[in-house]
Amino acid sequence: MSTRDPYQAGSASRVGRKRTVGQYGQACLPCFKNKSKCVRQDKADSCERCIRLKKECSSAESLRKRAIQKPFDAAATIANLKAKVDSLNTLLNEVVESSGSSSALRDILEERQRDKEPLYETRELPISDRTPTTSSDWKLSPDKEQARLSIFRERMLPFLAFVDLPPDLSAQELRDERPLLFQAIMTVTSPSAQERRARGNELKSTITQRTWGGIDTSLDLLLCILTYLCWGYDTFINSVTISSPSRLTQIAMAVAYDLRVDTSGPIGSYLFPSEVISAGLVPSRSRSPEETAQEKLQNKRAILGCFFLSSLTASHYRRMEPMRWTPQMEEYLDTLGRTKECVTDEMFCLQVRLQALAQQVSAEKDQRQLERYQMISNLTPGNSTEPLLNRWYLEALQRKIHEITALIPQHLKSNEILLSQLYYTSLSIYETIHPVSADVENTPSFNISSTLDERDCHYRTLQAIRSFFDNFSRFTSLHWAGFPFHFWAQSVRCTAVLIKLSVPADHRDEVRNTVDVLTVVDSISERIKGAAIEIGETSPEDLFGKFYRASRALYAYISAKLQPPPEHQQTLLPYTEAPVWNDSGFDPGSIDATQMLMMQWLGFNDPIASAAMSYSSPALYYNYMPGM
């Protein structure tokens, strides 16, 4: 019996040729990589393993020879370098002919980069299988962009007109002139929470890069930040901390300072003259006097809008210091009120004047609270002249607000937007003289004044709240859909003060007969639901869906604080059992971040315990019929 290897015998008999094993270092690359024996037949081009696996049998020596034989094309390399130099010269000439600014250079570079991008199709998942995460996933047609611009200009901007957008301005023109503002408008006018989240994240990234990346700031950047602050609702859309608006506001203030519009003294008096700094630079394009005047007016509107929002943000979140009111800002108001270049300038200036007074009152309130706490901690006797000082200070503030009221023209005396600011400022004045404590029934008053003065101030505070919410009820659901941040902040403060006035049992009925806080919150819930329908929201996770759930949680919380009637009386209230957005009611054990945020806004630190007290009330799980 033969002991010969059958494979070798068979192969030798079939092939009939001599088989040799490659010497060390002469194996082909596939065999070398696989650490296999490279067996090659005489005069064969490939080894047996490569033939069997149908692979290309090539040695390292052949590859080296191929590389050596490849000629070096020096002429092509030189031509390529010459083309790059010519392209660079052309680019520099274009910058010199335009403006010579860094922004012009950046625009040209971006345009050339877009031209050089390869045109190819990439495989994408179906829309149903992926969630859009960037703004490129939400591309809009020109008609939709124009529609969103019209919505912003007609429904949202009148609440705080810090920018002039003429009616004949198209979306494409705005994109070309102010791309960041255009991006912000497309973000805040989206009815989808997913789109707002995607666009908002990209917008904040752009703001950060422009601010801290060494790129020159501009009016476009400031307007972009102000727009997103007003209508972006970053805290609710992205579920970020309540410090986010304060940080964005501080960025806006930094941009405003870079624009040299928030300075109370000589501009750059301690710096080198601008002629020295700009020596050797290419001179910028000269502008006509009309263009320069328009740019100055836009700057003044933007800085006044920045002051307005910084003041509201600082007083609402208590996490930053607002912009200082300077004589230069007073000059801005006089200029805008005198020129009336934009139809909304007159009302905008009145809003800013009222907010400046409210900020002055807020600063006085903080100072008074500090003095009172110091008095209590030091156990020093109170100042017997404080009641007289309170009366004088109140009369001075009343004179100021009457002076501003006298400036209101006849056609704006019934304007809901302006009246809201007027009533809010009145509330700030009276609530500063005698603050309403959250626990009036348990905490002694810090005020050393007569009971008559305190009750009179509380009565005037209650009347201001009533006027505020009566005026608020005149806004339609379409108006609510365009509310900016400061409208919500003002309504939250009025609601918080009203709750504090309604809690003490000694005058609870008097407050309820004047303004019923539960009726106010219930009406707000209905308007929020109507606003969601107006803008086309379809999910309870959209913006107004979250607002609605937070308002119902607030309703349950207030009901517990006010000690609602027994359960057998609650069953007599009419209700409809049809749930809204598949939400069967408020569960105190499932307060989410949005509802907790609303409670923190109102100054109550333990909403879960209080809300749980009303969990057994079935009427709170349904929506009351309108008009009942």
XYZ file of C-alpha atoms in Angstrom:
628
model
C 0.000 0.000 0.000
C 1.478 3.298 -1.048
C 2.126 5.925 1.589
C 2.459 8.757 -0.887
C 0.342 11.881 -0.335
C -2.707 11.422 -2.559
C -3.014 15.146 -3.191
C 0.559 15.489 -4.361
C 0.278 12.314 -6.352
C -2.918 13.415 -7.958
C -1.634 16.859 -8.714
C 1.584 15.494 -10.153
C -0.265 13.016 -12.280
C -2.720 15.606 -13.482
C -0.341 18.442 -14.031
C 2.778 16.511 -14.761
C 4.964 19.422 -13.850
C 7.556 20.070 -11.221
C 6.364 21.945 -8.120
C 8.740 24.231 -6.231
C 8.374 26.129 -2.985
C 9.319 29.787 -3.120
C 12.472 30.780 -1.277
C 12.390 32.894 1.845
C 11.404 36.427 0.932
C 10.112 35.417 -2.510
C 6.542 34.464 -1.529
C 3.665 36.350 -3.058
C 1.815 38.939 -0.996
C -1.388 36.875 -0.356
C 0.645 33.907 0.914
C 2.904 36.209 2.920
C -0.046 37.910 4.628
C -1.706 34.564 5.374
C 1.621 33.023 6.507
C 1.117 30.150 4.074
C 3.603 28.180 1.988
C 3.854 29.645 -1.500
C 4.019 26.662 -3.920
C 4.541 27.578 -7.538
C 4.694 25.298 -10.600
C 7.437 25.678 -13.180
C 6.868 28.515 -15.586
C 3.527 29.354 -13.883
C 2.470 32.968 -13.357
C 0.597 32.259 -10.101
C 1.039 30.013 -7.129
C -1.339 27.149 -6.417
C -3.030 28.908 -3.526
C -3.807 32.047 -5.552
C -5.111 29.890 -8.413
C -7.342 27.964 -6.054
C -8.659 31.115 -4.327
C -8.754 33.101 -7.573
C -6.585 35.893 -6.194
C -4.057 38.122 -7.870
C -0.630 36.607 -7.291
C 1.851 39.457 -7.078
C 5.146 39.701 -5.279
C 6.496 42.665 -3.401
C 9.357 42.838 -5.873
C 6.984 43.404 -8.783
C 5.210 46.186 -6.915
C 8.513 47.883 -6.171
C 9.535 47.638 -9.811
C 6.190 49.092 -10.861
C 6.654 52.058 -8.555
C 10.176 52.674 -9.794
C 9.112 52.539 -13.409
C 6.410 55.191 -12.840
C 7.830 58.418 -14.244
C 7.824 61.591 -12.142
C 5.816 64.234 -13.952
C 7.524 67.423 -12.785
C 5.784 69.546 -15.384
C 2.342 68.547 -14.108
C 3.343 69.359 -10.533
C 4.618 72.800 -11.526
C 1.450 73.480 -13.501
C -0.671 72.510 -10.487
C 1.249 74.908 -8.235
C 0.896 77.719 -10.770
C -2.859 77.153 -10.886
C -3.092 77.423 -7.093
C -1.094 80.670 -7.096
C -3.319 82.134 -9.801
C -6.408 81.140 -7.813
C -5.003 82.830 -4.711
C -4.261 86.036 -6.633
C -7.778 86.056 -8.049
C -9.206 85.607 -4.559
C -7.201 88.521 -3.160
C -8.262 90.756 -6.033
C -11.921 89.947 -5.366
C -11.526 90.883 -1.697
C -9.842 94.183 -2.569
C -12.552 95.050 -5.065
C -15.358 94.281 -2.573
C -14.697 95.642 0.909
C -11.480 94.257 2.274
C -13.227 93.066 5.444
C -12.843 89.674 7.037
C -16.528 88.973 6.481
C -16.126 89.485 2.721
C -13.131 87.149 2.675
C -15.096 84.544 4.594
C -18.063 84.795 2.225
C -15.873 84.353 -0.854
C -14.077 81.372 0.672
C -17.370 79.721 1.557
C -18.685 80.306 -1.965
C -15.589 78.777 -3.531
C -15.763 75.827 -1.157
C -19.354 75.160 -2.189
C -18.313 75.265 -5.851
C -15.594 72.683 -5.234
C -17.790 70.225 -3.330
C -18.173 66.945 -5.261
C -21.549 66.369 -6.806
C -22.576 62.847 -5.953
C -25.545 61.113 -4.484
C -25.367 59.470 -1.114
C -27.562 56.685 0.076
C -30.006 57.901 2.702
C -32.440 56.064 4.884
C -36.136 56.540 4.218
C -37.776 59.385 6.102
C -39.831 56.931 8.115
C -36.679 55.155 9.343
C -34.747 58.148 10.606
C -35.307 61.179 12.824
C -34.204 64.564 11.424
C -31.410 65.925 13.566
C -30.082 68.859 11.528
C -31.637 71.829 9.808
C -30.693 70.336 6.436
C -33.294 67.641 7.102
C -35.954 70.369 7.221
C -35.368 72.114 3.925
C -38.088 74.606 3.042
C -39.324 75.722 -0.320
C -39.112 79.443 -1.173
C -42.876 79.759 -0.698
C -42.712 78.277 2.805
C -39.792 80.506 3.718
C -41.764 83.544 2.593
C -44.809 82.343 4.544
C -42.769 81.955 7.729
C -41.264 85.393 7.287
C -44.762 86.851 6.925
C -45.900 85.050 10.090
C -42.971 86.460 12.032
C -43.433 89.981 10.686
C -47.212 90.141 11.214
C -47.890 87.965 14.279
C -44.723 87.953 16.373
C -42.591 91.035 15.759
C -45.268 93.599 16.827
C -44.911 92.373 20.433
C -41.344 93.753 20.546
C -40.237 95.418 17.302
C -36.465 95.627 17.813
C -35.859 95.247 14.056
C -37.457 96.825 11.009
C -38.609 94.310 8.377
C -40.343 96.228 5.554
C -43.409 94.572 3.980
C -41.692 94.365 0.598
C -38.659 92.529 2.004
C -38.555 88.994 0.589
C -37.168 85.924 2.312
C -34.350 85.630 -0.219
C -33.328 89.249 0.330
C -33.301 88.741 4.090
C -31.218 85.573 3.671
C -28.660 87.518 1.625
C -28.554 90.600 3.870
C -28.862 89.010 7.327
C -28.363 85.228 7.138
C -28.255 84.695 10.912
C -31.484 86.606 11.500
C -33.085 84.616 8.681
C -31.977 81.363 10.308
C -33.408 82.469 13.667
C -36.762 83.401 12.101
C -37.026 80.019 10.374
C -36.335 78.407 13.762
C -38.865 80.258 15.921
C -41.703 80.038 13.369
C -41.603 76.247 13.087
C -44.640 74.452 14.579
C -42.660 71.224 15.065
C -40.699 70.699 18.270
C -38.251 68.398 16.477
C -37.490 71.004 13.843
C -37.147 73.719 16.468
C -34.766 71.520 18.433
C -32.590 70.749 15.406
C -32.505 74.310 14.120
C -32.072 75.747 17.610
C -29.060 73.572 18.406
C -27.365 74.560 15.160
C -28.217 78.199 15.798
C -26.693 78.133 19.287
C -23.595 76.439 17.883
C -23.282 79.194 15.282
C -23.746 81.874 17.943
C -21.012 80.315 20.057
C -18.601 80.065 17.136
C -19.253 83.631 16.033
C -18.880 84.973 19.564
C -15.895 83.008 20.860
C -14.302 81.829 17.617
C -12.565 85.093 16.835
C -15.004 86.134 14.115
C -16.110 89.766 14.146
C -19.506 90.345 15.714
C -22.195 92.134 13.771
C -25.682 93.558 14.021
C -26.942 90.420 12.294
C -25.602 88.297 15.168
C -27.235 90.523 17.796
C -30.614 90.422 16.039
C -30.310 86.645 15.742
C -29.742 86.221 19.490
C -32.576 88.593 20.414
C -34.996 86.758 18.113
C -34.103 83.381 19.590
C -34.356 84.773 23.120
C -37.831 86.157 22.460
C -39.453 83.216 20.697
C -37.004 80.292 20.875
C -38.245 78.873 24.226
C -34.943 77.036 24.576
C -35.736 75.960 28.131
C -38.839 74.044 27.063
C -37.843 72.848 23.588
C -34.410 71.453 24.491
C -35.125 70.710 28.177
C -32.049 72.674 29.236
C -31.535 74.384 32.561
C -33.142 77.719 33.295
C -29.662 79.265 33.128
C -29.657 78.993 29.324
C -31.646 82.218 28.671
C -29.392 84.146 31.049
C -26.287 82.927 29.228
C -27.705 83.829 25.833
C -28.643 87.253 27.168
C -25.116 87.821 28.418
C -23.786 86.885 24.976
C -26.159 89.433 23.447
C -24.878 92.072 25.859
C -21.290 91.227 24.880
C -22.140 91.551 21.193
C -23.838 94.880 21.880
C -20.703 96.111 23.622
C -18.590 95.066 20.640
C -20.882 97.136 18.447
C -20.117 100.122 20.676
C -23.749 100.801 21.417
C -23.714 100.237 25.185
C -21.180 102.766 26.373
C -21.869 105.595 28.766
C -18.495 107.321 28.371
C -16.147 108.228 25.532
C -15.786 105.307 23.162
C -12.343 103.757 23.305
C -10.767 106.726 25.103
C -8.057 104.479 26.542
C -7.325 102.685 23.245
C -5.268 103.608 20.216
C -7.065 105.739 17.650
C -8.874 103.811 14.968
C -6.551 105.295 12.355
C -3.586 103.604 14.043
C -5.341 100.262 14.459
C -6.563 100.163 10.869
C -3.288 101.349 9.326
C -2.236 99.201 6.405
C -5.622 97.559 6.020
C -7.618 97.763 2.843
C -10.166 100.584 3.172
C -13.764 99.454 3.455
C -16.403 100.274 0.919
C -17.713 103.786 1.388
C -21.392 104.037 2.232
C -23.886 106.681 1.348
C -25.297 108.916 4.106
C -28.662 107.173 3.736
C -27.114 103.740 4.355
C -25.183 105.033 7.359
C -28.301 106.598 8.893
C -30.311 103.405 8.396
C -27.557 101.324 9.995
C -27.454 103.627 13.018
C -31.207 103.382 13.494
C -31.006 99.579 13.281
C -28.254 99.614 15.908
C -30.352 101.753 18.234
C -33.390 99.501 17.923
C -31.267 96.431 18.573
C -29.552 97.824 21.658
C -32.844 98.997 23.151
C -34.300 95.555 22.496
C -31.257 94.020 24.176
C -31.804 96.228 27.217
C -35.492 95.295 27.365
C -34.838 91.548 27.229
C -31.880 91.663 29.610
C -34.017 93.530 32.135
C -36.858 90.977 31.947
C -34.472 88.018 31.967
C -32.571 89.323 34.984
C -35.715 90.030 37.018
C -37.352 86.737 36.040
C -34.525 84.223 36.471
C -32.386 86.128 39.010
C -29.172 84.720 37.518
C -27.542 87.791 35.990
C -27.288 91.551 36.123
C -29.198 93.512 33.469
C -27.782 96.136 31.176
C -27.374 99.539 32.761
C -29.627 102.320 31.608
C -27.364 105.058 30.268
C -27.929 108.585 28.944
C -26.955 107.244 25.537
C -29.997 104.946 25.588
C -32.194 107.908 26.450
C -30.760 109.586 23.369
C -31.641 106.496 21.312
C -35.258 106.724 22.483
C -35.460 110.398 21.587
C -34.013 109.747 18.127
C -36.347 106.860 17.324
C -39.363 108.728 18.669
C -38.498 111.816 16.666
C -37.686 110.199 13.319
C -40.443 107.527 13.385
C -38.670 105.738 10.555
C -40.636 102.572 11.332
C -44.345 102.476 12.155
C -43.658 100.390 15.271
C -40.979 102.696 16.703
C -43.453 104.782 18.693
C -44.893 101.874 20.652
C -41.492 100.204 20.961
C -40.044 103.303 22.626
C -42.934 103.423 25.104
C -42.386 99.752 25.969
C -38.711 100.416 26.652
C -39.478 103.477 28.811
C -41.905 101.483 30.936
C -39.436 98.620 31.325
C -36.677 101.042 32.296
C -38.947 102.287 35.082
C -39.733 98.697 36.095
C -35.996 97.940 36.271
C -35.442 100.982 38.461
C -38.206 99.755 40.747
C -36.730 96.240 40.811
C -33.332 97.581 41.856
C -35.001 99.584 44.627
C -36.883 96.471 45.749
C -33.665 94.470 46.051
C -32.055 97.252 48.054
C -35.042 97.503 50.399
C -35.099 93.757 50.999
C -31.387 93.801 51.802
C -31.869 96.596 54.334
C -34.800 94.797 55.966
C -32.927 91.517 56.313
C -29.947 93.374 57.762
C -32.250 95.079 60.228
C -33.700 91.747 61.362
C -30.334 89.989 61.579
C -28.799 92.851 63.593
C -31.912 93.208 65.768
C -31.724 96.968 65.392
C -34.792 99.164 65.830
C -36.535 100.094 62.633
C -36.518 103.492 61.058
C -39.606 105.373 62.189
C -39.518 107.538 59.072
C -39.925 104.602 56.677
C -43.711 105.026 56.210
C -43.147 108.637 55.179
C -40.315 107.647 52.828
C -42.525 104.958 51.307
C -45.253 107.479 50.631
C -42.832 109.938 49.028
C -41.217 107.245 46.923
C -44.600 105.949 45.790
C -45.701 109.426 44.772
C -42.479 109.919 42.777
C -42.982 106.637 40.917
C -46.611 107.467 40.231
C -45.566 110.790 38.718
C -43.102 109.013 36.434
C -45.624 106.501 35.199
C -48.156 109.296 34.624
C -45.558 111.150 32.551
C -45.052 108.077 30.378
C -48.799 107.549 30.109
C -49.198 111.122 28.886
C -46.845 110.310 25.995
C -49.146 107.583 24.670
C -50.872 108.810 21.490
C -54.586 108.372 21.028
C -54.327 105.458 18.594
C -52.258 103.438 21.121
C -54.324 104.043 24.256
C -56.273 100.813 23.704
C -53.365 98.752 22.355
C -53.264 95.439 24.246
C -49.504 95.030 23.908
C -48.734 98.442 25.381
C -51.384 98.133 28.104
C -49.864 94.834 29.260
C -46.536 96.551 29.810
C -48.243 99.470 31.554
C -50.147 97.261 34.024
C -47.066 95.134 34.662
C -45.047 98.237 35.533
C -47.819 99.414 37.874
C -47.765 96.032 39.605
C -43.991 96.319 40.016
C -44.353 99.711 41.692
C -46.982 98.770 44.276
C -45.506 95.353 44.967
C -42.130 96.970 45.640
C -43.448 99.382 48.261
C -45.130 96.553 50.180
C -44.064 93.105 48.884
C -46.568 90.292 49.201
C -45.042 87.434 51.176
C -45.616 83.827 50.093
C -46.539 82.897 53.676
C -48.397 85.952 54.885
C -50.401 83.999 57.422
C -47.290 82.635 59.163
C -44.540 85.214 58.557
C -44.705 88.638 60.216
C -44.427 91.573 57.860
C -40.989 93.132 57.467
C -42.525 96.507 56.676
C -42.598 99.108 59.445
C -45.603 101.043 58.264
C -49.236 101.532 59.037
C -51.696 98.770 58.208
C -53.736 101.221 56.150
C -50.791 101.979 53.821
C -49.999 98.288 53.410
C -53.598 97.309 52.683
C -53.899 100.204 50.250
C -50.794 99.031 48.359
C -52.061 95.450 48.300
C -55.404 96.666 46.992
C -53.693 98.638 44.220
C -51.566 95.577 43.441
C -54.716 93.491 43.124
C -56.317 96.068 40.840
C -53.212 96.095 38.623
C -53.375 92.293 38.382
C -57.053 92.442 37.511
C -56.405 95.011 34.781
C -53.521 92.927 33.472
C -55.558 89.737 33.106
C -58.632 91.584 31.804
C -56.407 92.984 29.078
C -54.833 89.549 28.596
C -58.227 88.046 27.879
C -58.559 90.345 24.860
C -55.757 88.509 23.074
C -56.973 85.833 20.697
C -55.476 82.365 20.365
C -53.641 83.610 17.282
C -51.988 86.285 19.421
C -51.057 83.705 22.034
C -49.275 81.677 19.367
C -46.938 84.644 18.800
C -46.291 85.587 22.439
C -42.613 86.336 23.159
C -40.778 85.322 26.297
C -41.421 88.538 28.216
C -45.209 88.165 27.933
C -45.016 84.788 29.643
C -42.643 86.187 32.271
C -45.027 89.044 33.052
C -48.051 86.743 33.279
C -46.106 84.350 35.519
C -45.228 87.136 37.941
C -48.808 88.415 38.042
C -50.044 84.872 38.697
C -47.473 84.338 41.449
C -48.432 87.559 43.254
C -52.119 86.711 42.868
C -51.542 83.305 44.464
C -49.778 84.935 47.405
C -52.672 87.358 47.845
C -55.214 84.523 47.648
C -53.603 82.240 50.240
C -54.317 84.177 53.509
C -57.725 83.190 54.838
C -58.612 86.598 56.308
C -59.136 88.280 52.917
C -59.350 85.275 50.589
C -62.969 85.951 49.660
C -62.221 89.591 48.888
C -59.404 88.605 46.533
C -61.475 85.859 44.907
C -64.345 88.261 44.247
C -61.926 90.641 42.539
C -59.781 88.126 40.636
C -60.263 84.371 40.934
C -56.870 82.783 40.415
C -58.351 79.409 39.430
C -60.479 81.059 36.758
C -57.410 82.886 35.462
C -55.301 79.722 35.218
C -58.156 77.780 33.634
C -58.614 80.524 31.037
C -54.887 80.475 30.310
C -55.072 76.713 29.733
C -57.853 77.141 27.189
C -55.966 79.869 25.334
C -52.843 77.711 25.240
C -54.843 74.873 23.726
C -56.284 77.260 21.146
C -52.799 78.530 20.285
C -51.632 74.957 19.681
C -54.466 74.492 17.205
C -53.720 77.804 15.482
C -50.097 76.962 14.694
C -50.881 73.366 13.746
C -49.276 71.423 16.588
C -50.034 67.712 16.443
C -48.120 66.267 19.391
C -48.397 66.810 23.148
C -44.603 67.055 23.154
C -44.719 70.224 21.067
C -44.261 73.600 22.725
C -47.851 74.482 23.614
C -48.581 70.877 24.514
C -45.973 71.190 27.261
C -47.379 74.566 28.287
C -50.832 73.041 28.561
C -49.700 70.205 30.832
C -47.778 72.661 32.992
C -50.848 74.896 33.322
C -53.012 71.946 34.415
C -50.362 70.983 36.963
C -50.419 74.566 38.199
C -54.211 74.431 38.481
C -53.984 71.339 40.686
C -51.283 72.934 42.802
C -53.256 76.136 43.404
C -56.377 74.140 44.218
C -54.469 72.360 46.956
C -53.081 75.627 48.332
C -56.541 77.201 48.462
C -58.118 74.175 50.180
C -60.715 73.117 47.588
C -64.267 72.127 48.622
C -65.067 68.541 49.660
C -65.305 65.839 47.019
C -69.130 65.648 47.032
C -69.276 69.303 45.950
C -66.736 68.772 43.202
C -68.975 66.236 41.473
C -71.525 68.972 40.760
C -69.110 70.821 38.469
C -69.767 70.228 34.756
C -66.944 68.644 32.810
C -66.278 66.723 29.656
C -64.487 63.403 29.812
C -62.871 63.750 26.373
C -59.108 63.865 26.983
C -56.921 66.421 25.258
C -53.849 65.099 23.388
C -54.453 61.665 24.947
C -53.861 63.118 28.393
C -56.419 61.801 30.865
C -55.429 64.198 33.592
C -52.720 65.390 35.925
C -50.885 62.821 37.979
C -49.049 64.484 40.886
C -46.609 61.607 40.952
C -45.489 62.210 37.387
C -44.527 65.888 37.345
C -42.003 66.233 34.543
C -39.212 68.761 34.152
C -41.444 71.266 32.372
C -44.056 71.240 35.136
C -41.384 71.452 37.815
C -39.861 74.393 35.958
C -43.197 76.192 35.949
C -43.483 75.687 39.713
C -39.978 77.031 40.225
C -40.913 80.029 38.102
C -43.726 80.728 40.551
C -41.445 80.420 43.569
C -42.847 77.220 45.087
C -40.195 74.640 45.890
C -42.309 71.568 46.724
C -45.144 71.255 44.207
C -45.426 67.469 44.439
C -46.544 67.378 48.054
C -49.117 70.113 47.566
C -50.421 68.744 44.288
C -50.850 65.292 45.789
C -53.385 66.748 48.213
C -55.766 67.351 45.305
C -55.175 64.000 43.625
C -58.494 62.650 44.913
C -60.425 65.417 43.190
C -61.825 63.876 39.975
C -62.948 67.186 38.501
C -59.327 68.251 38.042
C -58.747 65.458 35.536
C -61.125 66.880 32.961
C -61.466 70.059 30.954
C -64.127 72.465 32.072
C -66.649 73.472 29.455
C -66.043 77.018 28.161
C -68.253 79.610 29.721
C -69.095 77.542 32.782
